[in-house]
Amino acid sequence: MQRALLASLVGLAASACAYTPEPREQIRIVDSPADVRVCTRLGEVSPVVPTVPGFESATDAMLDATIALGGTHLYLQKNSADWSLVKGIAYRCGPGVRREVVIRAKG
């Protein structure tokens, strides 16, 4: 019984290590400018597009363009009050990006 349990755990651990996420799965989609405040803007990856049914293909294209630019985050900028129109902007966040510098006056 213990050998079967041990074999199952080893098999489960080996299969967990074998998972490699797809490049699109590694891009974080955000909708707040605060999420990319200290990140490097890489460029726009879409014109203003509608978020009506069928938006998945536009999202996939934005994710692919973000990957091509070396981005880590896709910021969906709201271009209408009800989120019916958005624009995609690629950002790179994390190590090696510019950081916000705070300069304090001496008093």
Short mmCIF file of C-alpha atoms in Angstrom, two decimals:
data_model
loop_
_atom_site.label_atom_id
_atom_site.label_comp_id
_atom_site.label_asym_id
_atom_site.label_seq_id
_atom_site.Cartn_x
_atom_site.Cartn_y
_atom_site.Cartn_z
CA MET A 1 0.00 0.00 0.00
CA GLN A 2 2.79 2.43 0.92
CA ARG A 3 4.71 1.60 -2.27
CA ALA A 4 1.64 2.31 -4.40
CA LEU A 5 1.12 5.62 -2.61
CA LEU A 6 4.78 6.54 -2.99
CA ALA A 7 4.72 5.63 -6.70
CA SER A 8 1.61 7.75 -7.18
CA LEU A 9 3.20 10.73 -5.46
CA VAL A 10 6.39 10.43 -7.50
CA GLY A 11 4.36 10.22 -10.71
CA LEU A 12 2.28 13.23 -9.71
CA ALA A 13 5.38 15.26 -8.84
CA ALA A 14 7.05 14.38 -12.14
CA SER A 15 3.99 15.38 -14.14
CA ALA A 16 3.73 18.69 -12.25
CA CYS A 17 7.32 19.55 -13.17
CA ALA A 18 6.66 18.80 -16.83
CA TYR A 19 4.05 21.56 -17.27
CA THR A 20 5.30 24.52 -19.26
CA PRO A 21 2.81 27.37 -19.70
CA GLU A 22 2.18 28.68 -23.19
CA PRO A 23 3.64 32.14 -23.94
CA ARG A 24 0.15 33.70 -23.99
CA GLU A 25 -0.54 32.27 -20.51
CA GLN A 26 2.47 34.14 -19.15
CA ILE A 27 1.16 37.57 -20.18
CA ARG A 28 -0.83 39.29 -17.46
CA ILE A 29 -3.88 41.22 -18.72
CA VAL A 30 -4.65 44.30 -16.61
CA ASP A 31 -7.18 47.11 -16.87
CA SER A 32 -5.84 49.70 -14.43
CA PRO A 33 -3.04 52.16 -15.18
CA ALA A 34 -1.85 51.61 -11.60
CA ASP A 35 -0.92 48.03 -12.52
CA VAL A 36 1.67 49.25 -15.05
CA ARG A 37 2.69 52.49 -13.33
CA VAL A 38 6.34 51.49 -12.83
CA CYS A 39 6.64 49.34 -15.94
CA THR A 40 8.24 50.15 -19.29
CA ARG A 41 5.77 50.96 -22.03
CA LEU A 42 6.66 49.02 -25.16
CA GLY A 43 3.96 50.25 -27.50
CA GLU A 44 0.38 49.99 -28.66
CA VAL A 45 -0.57 46.52 -29.83
CA SER A 46 -4.02 47.33 -31.16
CA PRO A 47 -6.13 50.19 -32.38
CA VAL A 48 -9.32 50.90 -30.49
CA VAL A 49 -11.36 47.69 -30.87
CA PRO A 50 -14.92 46.76 -29.84
CA THR A 51 -15.43 44.24 -27.05
CA VAL A 52 -18.52 42.71 -28.64
CA PRO A 53 -18.80 38.94 -29.13
CA GLY A 54 -15.75 37.71 -30.97
CA PHE A 55 -13.30 39.82 -28.91
CA GLU A 56 -11.20 36.67 -28.28
CA SER A 57 -9.43 36.91 -31.65
CA ALA A 58 -8.54 40.55 -30.98
CA THR A 59 -7.25 39.60 -27.53
CA ASP A 60 -5.16 36.79 -29.01
CA ALA A 61 -3.65 39.20 -31.55
CA MET A 62 -2.83 41.68 -28.76
CA LEU A 63 -1.23 38.92 -26.68
CA ASP A 64 0.87 37.76 -29.64
CA ALA A 65 2.02 41.34 -30.31
CA THR A 66 2.88 41.79 -26.62
CA ILE A 67 4.98 38.61 -26.73
CA ALA A 68 6.72 39.81 -29.90
CA LEU A 69 7.67 43.07 -28.15
CA GLY A 70 9.02 41.17 -25.13
CA GLY A 71 6.19 42.31 -22.87
CA THR A 72 4.94 40.83 -19.64
CA HIS A 73 1.68 42.77 -19.28
CA LEU A 74 -1.13 43.75 -21.65
CA TYR A 75 -2.94 46.85 -20.48
CA LEU A 76 -6.47 47.17 -21.85
CA GLN A 77 -7.18 50.90 -21.86
CA LYS A 78 -10.86 51.79 -21.62
CA ASN A 79 -11.92 54.06 -24.50
CA SER A 80 -15.64 54.26 -23.69
CA ALA A 81 -17.59 54.60 -20.46
CA ASP A 82 -18.99 51.06 -20.66
CA TRP A 83 -15.82 49.20 -21.76
CA SER A 84 -17.33 48.59 -25.22
CA LEU A 85 -14.15 49.99 -26.82
CA VAL A 86 -10.60 49.25 -25.63
CA LYS A 87 -7.04 49.72 -26.85
CA GLY A 88 -4.20 47.30 -26.07
CA ILE A 89 -0.82 48.57 -24.84
CA ALA A 90 2.15 46.28 -24.13
CA TYR A 91 4.35 46.78 -21.06
CA ARG A 92 7.38 45.04 -19.57
CA CYS A 93 7.26 44.82 -15.78
CA GLY A 94 9.66 43.30 -13.31
CA PRO A 95 13.45 43.22 -13.03
CA GLY A 96 15.29 45.48 -15.42
CA VAL A 97 12.51 48.03 -15.90
CA ARG A 98 12.60 51.65 -14.88
CA ARG A 99 11.64 52.34 -11.32
CA GLU A 100 9.85 55.34 -9.93
CA VAL A 101 12.27 57.68 -8.18
CA VAL A 102 11.00 59.73 -5.28
CA ILE A 103 12.92 62.93 -4.57
CA ARG A 104 12.21 64.49 -1.21
CA ALA A 105 12.98 68.08 -0.34
CA LYS A 106 15.22 68.66 2.64
CA GLY A 107 13.46 70.52 5.35
#
